[in-house]
XYZ file of C-alpha atoms in Angstrom:
668
model
C 0.000 0.000 0.000
C 1.413 3.371 -1.120
C 0.494 6.721 0.396
C 0.096 9.552 -2.100
C -0.946 13.147 -1.587
C 0.106 16.767 -1.496
C 0.341 19.513 1.110
C -0.748 22.549 -0.900
C 0.042 25.081 1.805
C -1.723 28.276 2.787
C -4.630 29.492 0.654
C -5.477 33.238 0.435
C -8.433 32.613 2.752
C -6.072 31.599 5.562
C -6.818 27.868 5.298
C -4.288 25.047 5.005
C -5.261 22.623 2.245
C -4.094 19.354 0.760
C -5.055 15.739 0.073
C -3.898 12.259 1.037
C -4.993 8.707 0.205
C -3.578 5.252 -0.444
C -3.030 3.203 -3.579
C -4.672 0.934 -4.486
C -6.982 0.454 -1.502
C -8.077 4.059 -1.050
C -8.125 3.798 2.762
C -9.109 6.940 4.695
C -6.144 8.644 6.326
C -5.623 11.172 9.078
C -3.173 13.992 8.595
C -1.270 15.675 11.409
C -0.474 19.403 11.177
C 2.691 20.386 13.033
C 3.802 23.909 13.847
C 7.491 24.225 14.715
C 7.601 20.486 15.362
C 4.560 20.368 17.688
C 1.382 18.566 16.610
C -1.470 21.069 16.714
C -4.275 19.619 14.587
C -5.262 16.159 13.405
C -7.600 16.270 10.416
C -9.400 13.504 8.523
C -8.556 13.531 4.800
C -12.112 12.753 3.695
C -13.377 15.875 1.919
C -14.630 15.573 -1.667
C -12.466 17.402 -4.228
C -13.752 17.832 -7.775
C -10.231 18.451 -9.034
C -9.220 14.971 -7.830
C -11.848 13.112 -9.860
C -9.858 10.710 -12.051
C -9.976 7.038 -13.068
C -6.449 6.685 -11.656
C -7.440 7.924 -8.188
C -9.512 5.450 -6.130
C -11.477 8.030 -4.132
C -11.638 11.814 -4.705
C -12.995 12.261 -1.150
C -9.514 12.577 0.278
C -9.028 16.312 0.710
C -8.445 18.189 3.929
C -8.788 21.841 4.894
C -8.092 23.406 8.293
C -7.714 26.990 9.540
C -4.246 28.414 9.954
C -3.453 27.730 13.635
C -3.475 30.683 16.025
C 0.186 29.998 16.748
C 1.018 31.175 13.217
C -0.680 34.569 13.096
C 1.674 36.413 15.433
C 3.876 37.705 12.616
C 6.809 35.511 13.653
C 8.730 32.850 11.732
C 7.140 29.398 11.712
C 7.523 26.026 10.000
C 4.309 24.152 9.149
C 4.381 20.496 8.237
C 1.670 18.036 7.189
C 2.204 14.311 7.521
C 0.082 11.204 7.566
C -0.123 9.832 11.103
C 2.447 7.099 11.405
C 3.960 8.017 8.034
C 6.209 10.454 6.235
C 5.591 14.143 5.547
C 3.410 14.827 2.524
C 5.018 16.280 -0.601
C 5.024 20.054 -0.280
C 6.004 19.895 3.405
C 7.242 21.867 5.142
C 6.193 25.419 4.345
C 7.971 28.344 5.935
C 6.319 31.498 7.232
C 9.066 34.068 7.615
C 8.697 37.326 9.559
C 9.531 39.387 6.486
C 7.059 37.493 4.324
C 4.374 37.844 6.951
C 5.081 41.536 7.185
C 5.041 42.026 3.416
C 1.976 39.905 2.618
C -0.152 39.604 5.691
C 0.553 42.470 8.054
C -0.768 45.872 7.123
C 1.660 48.623 8.173
C 0.449 51.310 10.579
C -1.760 53.937 8.913
C 0.306 56.648 7.198
C 0.359 60.088 8.750
C -2.372 62.511 7.730
C -0.695 65.584 6.253
C -3.738 67.899 6.372
C -3.380 70.613 8.985
C -6.165 70.793 11.610
C -7.972 67.873 9.921
C -10.261 67.386 12.932
C -11.294 71.090 12.819
C -10.781 71.517 16.563
C -8.839 74.776 16.307
C -10.677 78.012 15.358
C -8.477 81.047 16.165
C -11.158 83.618 15.185
C -14.166 81.963 16.810
C -16.416 79.012 15.929
C -18.404 81.124 13.430
C -16.649 83.269 10.843
C -18.299 85.699 8.395
C -15.663 86.369 5.706
C -15.035 90.071 5.115
C -11.436 90.497 4.015
C -10.517 87.863 1.442
C -8.906 85.429 1.664
C -10.083 84.833 5.235
C -8.787 82.231 7.665
C -11.628 80.253 9.266
C -10.522 77.125 11.087
C -6.789 77.095 11.720
C -5.036 76.391 8.441
C -8.273 76.613 6.431
C -9.115 79.604 4.254
C -12.184 80.988 2.501
C -11.561 82.874 -0.758
C -13.875 84.482 -3.302
C -12.875 86.164 -6.532
C -15.802 87.463 -8.588
C -17.552 90.482 -10.020
C -20.503 90.488 -7.595
C -20.533 90.257 -3.800
C -21.140 87.023 -1.955
C -22.755 86.387 1.422
C -21.312 83.389 3.193
C -20.624 82.036 6.652
C -18.190 79.372 7.864
C -18.671 77.608 11.183
C -17.701 74.568 13.227
C -20.356 71.886 13.259
C -20.855 68.343 14.432
C -23.690 66.796 12.350
C -25.227 63.462 13.301
C -24.506 60.415 11.175
C -21.043 61.395 9.939
C -19.199 58.877 12.143
C -17.029 61.574 13.672
C -14.808 60.732 16.619
C -15.695 62.283 19.969
C -13.072 65.018 19.565
C -13.676 65.647 15.865
C -15.665 68.418 14.153
C -16.587 69.489 10.629
C -16.235 72.730 8.672
C -19.563 73.997 7.305
C -19.627 76.593 4.518
C -23.019 78.258 3.970
C -23.465 80.341 0.799
C -26.520 82.600 1.010
C -26.190 84.835 -2.035
C -25.549 83.638 -5.572
C -22.146 84.526 -6.962
C -21.454 84.908 -10.652
C -18.150 84.684 -12.427
C -14.835 84.086 -10.728
C -14.631 81.370 -8.128
C -15.466 80.571 -4.510
C -12.931 78.315 -2.826
C -12.214 76.744 0.540
C -8.740 75.309 0.993
C -6.715 73.705 3.760
C -2.962 73.544 4.083
C -1.018 70.284 3.781
C 2.203 69.700 5.691
C 4.428 67.982 3.152
C 8.107 68.568 2.516
C 8.876 65.356 0.656
C 6.723 63.145 -1.591
C 7.325 59.449 -1.010
C 6.721 57.700 -4.323
C 4.790 59.178 -7.231
C 1.350 59.512 -5.647
C -0.616 61.130 -2.869
C -3.862 59.607 -1.601
C -6.855 61.793 -0.781
C -9.798 61.001 1.513
C -12.538 63.490 2.328
C -16.161 63.537 3.415
C -18.737 66.015 2.104
C -22.283 66.707 3.266
C -24.247 68.805 0.736
C -27.404 70.585 1.934
C -29.709 72.316 -0.534
C -31.448 75.580 0.288
C -32.886 76.237 -3.190
C -33.777 73.742 -5.909
C -32.870 75.993 -8.824
C -29.185 76.366 -7.948
C -28.134 73.693 -5.421
C -24.676 73.867 -3.936
C -22.026 71.549 -5.288
C -18.304 71.064 -5.680
C -17.283 71.879 -9.231
C -13.778 70.587 -8.584
C -11.724 69.143 -5.749
C -8.019 69.508 -6.418
C -4.528 69.854 -4.981
C -2.887 73.209 -5.507
C 0.054 75.422 -4.628
C -0.384 78.798 -2.935
C 1.282 81.470 -5.029
C 1.790 85.211 -4.534
C -1.296 87.015 -3.212
C -2.718 83.748 -1.874
C -3.658 82.703 -5.379
C -4.072 78.902 -5.601
C -2.596 77.254 -8.682
C -4.144 73.870 -9.502
C -1.613 71.071 -9.912
C -3.744 67.890 -9.836
C -7.468 67.143 -9.940
C -8.942 64.782 -7.362
C -12.596 64.780 -8.484
C -14.905 66.985 -10.567
C -18.622 67.768 -10.364
C -19.828 66.530 -6.968
C -23.502 67.487 -6.782
C -26.710 66.272 -5.190
C -27.707 66.195 -1.550
C -26.498 64.052 1.295
C -23.134 62.553 2.191
C -20.326 61.660 -0.200
C -17.094 60.048 0.989
C -14.054 59.839 -1.247
C -11.751 57.043 -0.145
C -8.055 56.730 -1.042
C -8.241 58.541 -4.387
C -4.738 58.311 -5.913
C -3.377 61.586 -7.273
C -0.197 61.829 -9.319
C 1.967 64.905 -8.699
C 3.476 66.231 -11.945
C 7.245 66.237 -11.880
C 7.506 70.025 -12.391
C 5.734 70.679 -9.082
C 7.752 68.283 -6.947
C 10.670 70.687 -6.614
C 8.596 73.637 -5.306
C 6.790 71.359 -2.836
C 10.029 69.947 -1.475
C 11.435 73.494 -1.338
C 8.641 74.519 1.039
C 5.836 75.871 -1.181
C 2.419 75.641 0.483
C 0.426 72.647 -0.803
C -3.345 72.824 -0.224
C -6.464 70.693 -0.632
C -8.949 72.982 -2.381
C -12.708 72.782 -2.957
C -14.243 75.055 -5.583
C -17.945 75.605 -4.831
C -20.913 76.704 -6.936
C -24.580 77.355 -6.166
C -26.422 78.104 -2.945
C -26.687 76.012 0.170
C -24.314 74.418 2.605
C -21.241 72.248 2.079
C -19.912 70.486 5.166
C -16.322 69.214 4.938
C -15.198 66.491 7.346
C -12.397 63.955 7.828
C -10.017 65.362 5.167
C -6.894 63.294 4.757
C -3.895 63.430 2.440
C -1.260 60.744 2.837
C 2.047 60.107 1.133
C 2.827 56.437 0.786
C 5.753 54.514 -0.614
C 3.238 52.149 -2.173
C 4.534 51.523 -5.649
C 7.745 50.066 -6.941
C 8.697 49.184 -10.455
C 7.948 45.596 -11.402
C 11.093 43.482 -11.815
C 12.162 43.472 -15.432
C 12.249 39.685 -15.583
C 8.958 39.118 -13.777
C 6.545 36.884 -15.634
C 3.511 38.853 -16.741
C 4.802 42.244 -15.568
C 3.752 45.341 -17.487
C 6.356 46.909 -19.722
C 4.701 50.308 -19.262
C 5.361 51.557 -15.718
C 2.312 53.870 -15.937
C 0.009 50.888 -16.366
C 1.779 49.107 -13.515
C 1.271 52.101 -11.205
C -2.394 52.431 -12.198
C -3.001 48.772 -11.357
C -1.360 49.323 -7.979
C -3.323 52.536 -7.370
C -6.608 50.748 -8.014
C -5.498 47.962 -5.645
C -6.281 45.274 -8.206
C -5.445 41.638 -7.656
C -1.856 40.571 -8.097
C -3.044 38.513 -11.075
C -3.177 41.761 -13.087
C 0.461 42.459 -12.363
C 2.032 39.012 -12.161
C -0.158 36.982 -14.478
C -1.093 33.369 -13.842
C 1.692 30.806 -13.652
C 0.641 27.484 -15.145
C 1.051 24.526 -12.806
C 2.048 21.096 -13.949
C -0.803 18.603 -13.509
C -0.546 16.150 -10.646
C 1.071 12.907 -11.831
C -0.563 9.731 -10.581
C 0.990 6.259 -10.330
C 0.953 4.527 -13.699
C 1.574 7.721 -15.631
C -1.942 9.134 -15.443
C -2.789 12.752 -14.749
C -5.418 13.965 -12.287
C -8.328 15.328 -14.287
C -9.393 18.919 -13.682
C -13.016 19.197 -14.782
C -14.446 22.369 -16.276
C -15.635 24.546 -13.375
C -19.362 24.954 -12.994
C -20.490 28.409 -14.046
C -23.443 29.702 -11.991
C -26.552 30.699 -13.865
C -26.747 34.384 -14.715
C -28.556 36.464 -12.103
C -30.493 39.703 -12.356
C -29.029 41.034 -9.124
C -27.273 44.374 -9.793
C -24.044 45.611 -8.277
C -24.300 45.460 -4.480
C -21.794 46.710 -1.913
C -21.417 44.709 1.296
C -20.275 46.742 4.316
C -18.624 44.776 7.128
C -17.125 46.512 10.192
C -14.177 44.555 11.546
C -12.609 44.615 14.991
C -10.316 41.648 15.657
C -11.992 38.165 15.538
C -9.753 37.171 12.620
C -11.001 33.576 12.606
C -14.582 34.698 12.013
C -13.395 37.131 9.352
C -11.705 34.300 7.442
C -14.948 32.322 7.377
C -17.010 35.341 6.299
C -14.779 36.320 3.388
C -14.446 32.740 2.167
C -18.225 32.270 2.174
C -18.968 35.594 0.442
C -16.463 34.928 -2.333
C -17.692 31.350 -2.804
C -21.430 32.027 -2.716
C -21.803 35.429 -4.424
C -22.112 35.209 -8.207
C -23.511 38.646 -9.012
C -21.414 41.847 -9.147
C -20.384 42.926 -5.646
C -17.803 44.782 -3.599
C -16.952 43.680 -0.082
C -16.040 46.766 1.984
C -14.093 45.794 5.122
C -13.987 48.701 7.572
C -11.169 48.007 10.022
C -12.107 49.677 13.282
C -8.799 49.742 15.121
C -7.781 46.068 14.903
C -4.357 44.698 15.733
C -1.595 43.607 13.369
C -2.905 40.062 12.796
C -6.348 41.249 11.665
C -4.893 44.071 9.585
C -2.674 41.484 7.954
C -5.575 39.239 7.007
C -7.460 42.216 5.548
C -4.390 43.162 3.509
C -4.118 39.591 2.212
C -7.810 39.495 1.232
C -7.513 42.814 -0.575
C -4.427 41.662 -2.477
C -6.074 38.386 -3.500
C -9.383 39.741 -4.815
C -10.039 43.117 -6.497
C -13.665 42.973 -5.295
C -12.503 43.493 -1.712
C -11.849 47.043 -0.507
C -10.456 48.049 2.871
C -11.007 51.202 4.917
C -8.825 51.715 7.995
C -10.285 53.890 10.747
C -7.732 55.914 12.751
C -8.774 54.008 15.885
C -11.659 52.116 17.434
C -14.520 54.510 16.602
C -17.245 51.971 17.349
C -19.357 49.604 15.251
C -22.044 52.081 14.183
C -19.594 54.767 13.115
C -17.680 52.131 11.139
C -20.913 51.139 9.360
C -21.659 54.773 8.491
C -18.151 55.290 7.154
C -18.568 52.240 4.937
C -22.052 53.218 3.749
C -21.013 56.770 2.949
C -18.134 55.491 0.817
C -20.531 53.364 -1.267
C -22.199 54.298 -4.551
C -24.505 51.305 -5.119
C -28.250 51.762 -4.771
C -28.451 48.560 -2.721
C -26.152 47.744 0.216
C -25.755 44.908 2.678
C -24.767 45.566 6.280
C -23.290 42.474 7.928
C -21.370 41.551 11.052
C -17.917 40.048 10.613
C -19.015 36.850 12.382
C -21.533 35.632 9.790
C -21.228 32.916 7.148
C -23.431 33.198 4.063
C -24.826 30.291 2.039
C -25.626 29.572 -1.602
C -27.806 32.131 -3.368
C -27.958 34.399 -0.334
C -27.594 37.737 -2.146
C -29.907 36.854 -5.037
C -32.673 35.801 -2.635
C -32.322 38.845 -0.387
C -32.313 41.200 -3.364
C -35.350 39.522 -4.944
C -37.276 40.096 -1.715
C -36.097 43.709 -1.510
C -37.376 44.578 -5.001
C -40.591 42.562 -4.660
C -42.452 45.798 -3.853
C -41.432 49.477 -4.073
C -42.207 50.145 -0.406
C -39.834 47.451 0.905
C -36.824 49.182 2.473
C -34.933 46.285 4.033
C -34.821 42.480 4.194
C -33.184 40.184 6.721
C -32.373 36.457 6.476
C -33.063 33.711 9.004
C -30.223 32.381 11.105
C -29.181 30.093 13.906
C -28.837 33.069 16.280
C -30.764 36.227 15.369
C -33.492 36.675 18.029
C -36.905 36.484 16.287
C -35.248 35.499 12.985
C -33.717 32.365 14.524
C -34.525 28.872 13.276
C -35.557 26.331 14.292
C -35.719 27.518 17.922
C -36.177 31.125 19.017
C -35.684 30.761 22.768
C -34.351 28.195 25.185
C -36.366 26.543 27.956
C -35.081 29.202 30.351
C -36.335 32.025 28.123
C -32.966 33.126 26.739
C -32.357 33.707 23.038
C -31.454 30.438 21.371
C -28.131 29.832 19.660
C -29.015 26.882 17.426
C -26.130 24.572 16.565
C -26.018 23.242 13.023
C -27.549 19.744 13.392
C -25.277 16.712 13.311
C -25.207 15.478 9.742
C -25.140 18.908 8.114
C -22.650 21.584 7.236
C -23.641 25.251 7.226
C -24.027 25.017 3.436
C -26.133 21.866 3.380
C -28.331 23.128 6.203
C -28.829 26.342 4.225
C -30.056 24.205 1.306
C -32.487 22.419 3.633
C -33.818 25.752 4.936
C -34.329 26.949 1.351
C -36.281 23.803 0.407
C -38.481 23.966 3.485
C -39.191 27.717 3.209
C -40.034 27.456 -0.504
C -39.672 31.174 -1.230
C -41.451 32.346 1.926
C -41.072 36.038 2.848
C -42.876 37.510 5.842
C -43.486 41.129 6.876
C -41.598 41.972 10.054
C -41.633 45.162 12.155
C -37.949 44.936 13.165
C -34.852 43.260 11.742
C -31.879 41.859 13.608
C -28.725 43.800 12.762
C -26.437 40.816 12.146
C -27.127 40.876 8.389
C -29.555 42.739 6.142
C -29.991 44.273 2.699
C -31.243 47.859 2.337
C -31.908 50.620 -0.151
C -28.969 52.911 0.513
C -30.799 56.091 -0.535
C -33.445 55.611 2.147
C -30.805 55.265 4.879
C -29.138 58.434 3.599
C -32.460 60.341 3.624
C -32.959 59.405 7.281
C -29.500 60.685 8.252
C -27.694 57.333 8.344
C -27.417 55.145 11.430
C -27.543 56.928 14.778
C -23.920 56.598 15.883
C -24.353 59.106 18.704
C -26.970 57.207 20.726
C -25.931 53.707 19.618
C -22.169 53.709 18.976
C -21.398 50.072 19.837
C -23.625 48.173 17.400
C -26.502 47.417 19.762
C -29.844 49.128 19.166
C -28.862 50.996 16.006
C -30.717 48.496 13.788
C -33.907 48.762 15.862
C -33.716 52.546 15.671
C -33.204 52.393 11.884
C -36.130 50.002 11.410
C -38.440 52.220 13.455
C -37.437 55.288 11.444
C -37.940 53.442 8.138
C -41.408 52.281 9.200
C -42.307 55.778 10.386
C -41.395 57.039 6.901
C -43.893 54.608 5.359
C -41.609 51.736 4.378
C -41.907 48.006 5.046
C -39.433 45.355 6.200
C -39.356 41.659 5.306
C -37.689 38.459 6.468
C -36.588 36.108 3.662
C -37.211 32.749 5.318
C -35.521 30.873 2.455
C -32.155 32.585 3.095
C -29.990 31.111 5.859
C -26.990 33.057 7.189
C -25.026 31.508 10.038
C -24.202 33.816 12.967
C -21.307 32.882 15.254
C -22.275 35.646 17.742
C -19.974 38.498 18.601
C -16.342 37.749 19.374
C -15.514 41.442 19.703
C -17.458 41.576 22.999
C -17.626 38.925 25.700
C -20.941 37.577 26.975
C -21.070 39.857 30.044
C -20.216 42.998 28.062
C -22.755 41.984 25.397
C -25.487 41.638 28.017
C -24.589 45.044 29.486
C -24.710 46.717 26.069
C -28.052 45.102 25.292
C -29.551 46.441 28.511
C -28.169 49.952 27.951
C -29.298 50.201 24.331
C -32.761 48.806 25.041
C -33.208 51.682 27.446
C -31.849 54.192 24.901
C -34.186 52.909 22.155
C -37.217 53.193 24.402
C -36.272 56.722 25.407
C -35.762 57.837 21.787
C -38.977 56.180 20.562
C -41.099 56.827 23.631
C -44.382 56.591 21.735
C -43.723 53.114 20.356
C -45.541 50.095 21.798
C -42.623 47.665 21.947
C -44.750 44.953 23.563
C -46.995 45.008 20.495
C -43.992 44.660 18.178
C -42.638 41.725 20.210
C -46.044 40.027 20.098
C -46.279 40.485 16.329
C -42.880 38.867 15.756
C -43.536 36.059 18.224
C -46.970 35.257 16.802
C -46.059 35.250 13.104
C -47.861 32.097 11.923
C -46.006 31.731 8.611
C -42.560 31.779 10.207
C -43.689 29.504 13.044
C -44.998 26.995 10.485
C -41.695 27.113 8.606
C -39.828 26.354 11.846
C -42.036 23.304 12.506
C -41.477 22.017 8.964
C -37.727 22.540 9.356
C -37.641 20.479 12.559
C -39.670 17.729 10.887
C -37.457 17.720 7.784
C -34.317 17.575 9.921
C -35.641 14.593 11.876
C -36.757 12.833 8.690
C -33.398 13.177 6.987
C -31.584 12.003 10.108
C -33.746 8.869 10.174
C -32.861 8.134 6.554
C -29.156 8.832 7.090
C -27.675 12.197 6.247
C -24.291 12.904 4.714
C -21.319 13.146 7.033
C -20.019 16.438 8.306
C -16.745 17.411 9.907
C -16.885 18.218 13.596
C -14.083 19.610 15.744
C -13.448 17.860 19.041
C -10.721 18.957 21.482
C -8.470 16.097 22.496
C -5.885 16.117 25.301
C -2.648 14.367 24.385
C -0.387 14.916 27.336
C 0.376 18.615 27.649
C -0.330 19.294 23.968
C -3.419 21.066 22.716
C -4.614 18.989 19.785
C -7.877 19.322 17.890
C -9.408 16.284 16.276
C -11.173 17.160 13.050
C -13.116 14.241 11.637
C -16.436 12.830 10.559
C -19.430 13.195 12.834
């Protein structure tokens, strides 16, 4: 009997993968994962792999996949080995994780320094409200108002702290109110940038804008946002455009817009010329500027001349890097030799299954992240695997440590559909959601916790329910742990919210398929939605002033408040009972802290919505006959399939082997 297999190493999702079997008997094997010589995990090599289907291979159900052990995500050097228990290491073993490699690929460096002066608008040397008289006029420290035109202008600049902008506790905004139409010339607001040396060829610009209309005929807007140099007489010379024609009403966030500095301006900047971020305004109304940021990063380097698939044109290379596209654009795809089997055969690689075309439009998925890297791995893997319509996954890092930042950097590098936003610190869940939402452009958005796992068809089903009627504003899925959206049980015998384990005999994916069959397209009206995962019309959230991050900063109560405001505005909410999303429950807060937050936010919700009969809402959700019937059918279907023998599923069981911590991963 001959053991064959391969240790394939670390996948971009943070999972260790490989396969192992015997020839010719095809006996099931167990593989031991060692980190620095110590056995950490024992995994059964019994997972079906389509790429291993071949007449020369006795059984394609010989794959294994396990998470990267916690011991390996500290940024240090490690050696990982996979070997069949009682046998030799598998081909491909060992793999080395070096500190430099971990730092380059998986550890995001600290956020670069913001070069904008007084970016939090805390300093106002001439008072918190300034009426410009002599032009240009300093308003907030380092920020100037300037008007050059043939007719007078009436304007006012003041410090403000609007709700819903996800501002930190010590952060303010600069509000420019234009009361009289100006014709000809220009009206500009500009802030100074501290920059004596440009690292690399690019600067990156972030800024938030809140536009408020006062007249419909000539609404205020930003005709151009640009970088400029202050010349004699405080005249601003444009050197690079960031964005043109920003109009409308509501919040717009520009995130990491790359701006190339022409070579002829680099000398004056490095010689001390004043560089500014300038907004040119038109129309009447109010423009609120918040969270401006200009960073200089040593992000780009020329591709090695001999690199396979590298771009000959450095401009194209830099543009690919600026857009943060996958490394496949830069490096190309290196063909791998097919796996040789005993007897000279080659493992067949069947044509991948292409999902049927969907009618779901582009959707942006906003996920606040604070630590809990293991849950984040599972979320990203499930979204990428189960989402077949156009999407962007927006990961808002809310002050995580190096290990989590590293995983986010790796995800972003591996898939161009993943975008990352790094908050300057831990601003809180609700502010992180608002930052993500305000950076989106899609009409439809998903708000999801980082500890969820989606299943097949999840986005198509949620979107279909959302557009089923024009007055539907939001839709939530069912889950194992989502209060009144939980299945099959809602509460335990002691009256606590149930956390339903996936039944023995099912994976999360297969149980999601069972839920879909049992629900058979069922959607039910619901007065409130659990905030763990939901799809919404972004424009409606914007009209209501975004999530309330002042009263509910920690991610408890903000979804109830949003649902109540949507219903008060005449909109409906639905639960898509055929869509199952697994919820691991928060790892960012412990159980005691979670209970404390729940109690505090329940009180805050009741105070804010004092006229609401919450007992009536609870009764309506508890008594929903359609959802209760679906739960009964799900329990019956689960029992029936167990009686007839369900497919096996991997379960993780801790096993003590002396002083070692070993996890047994095998069939349940």
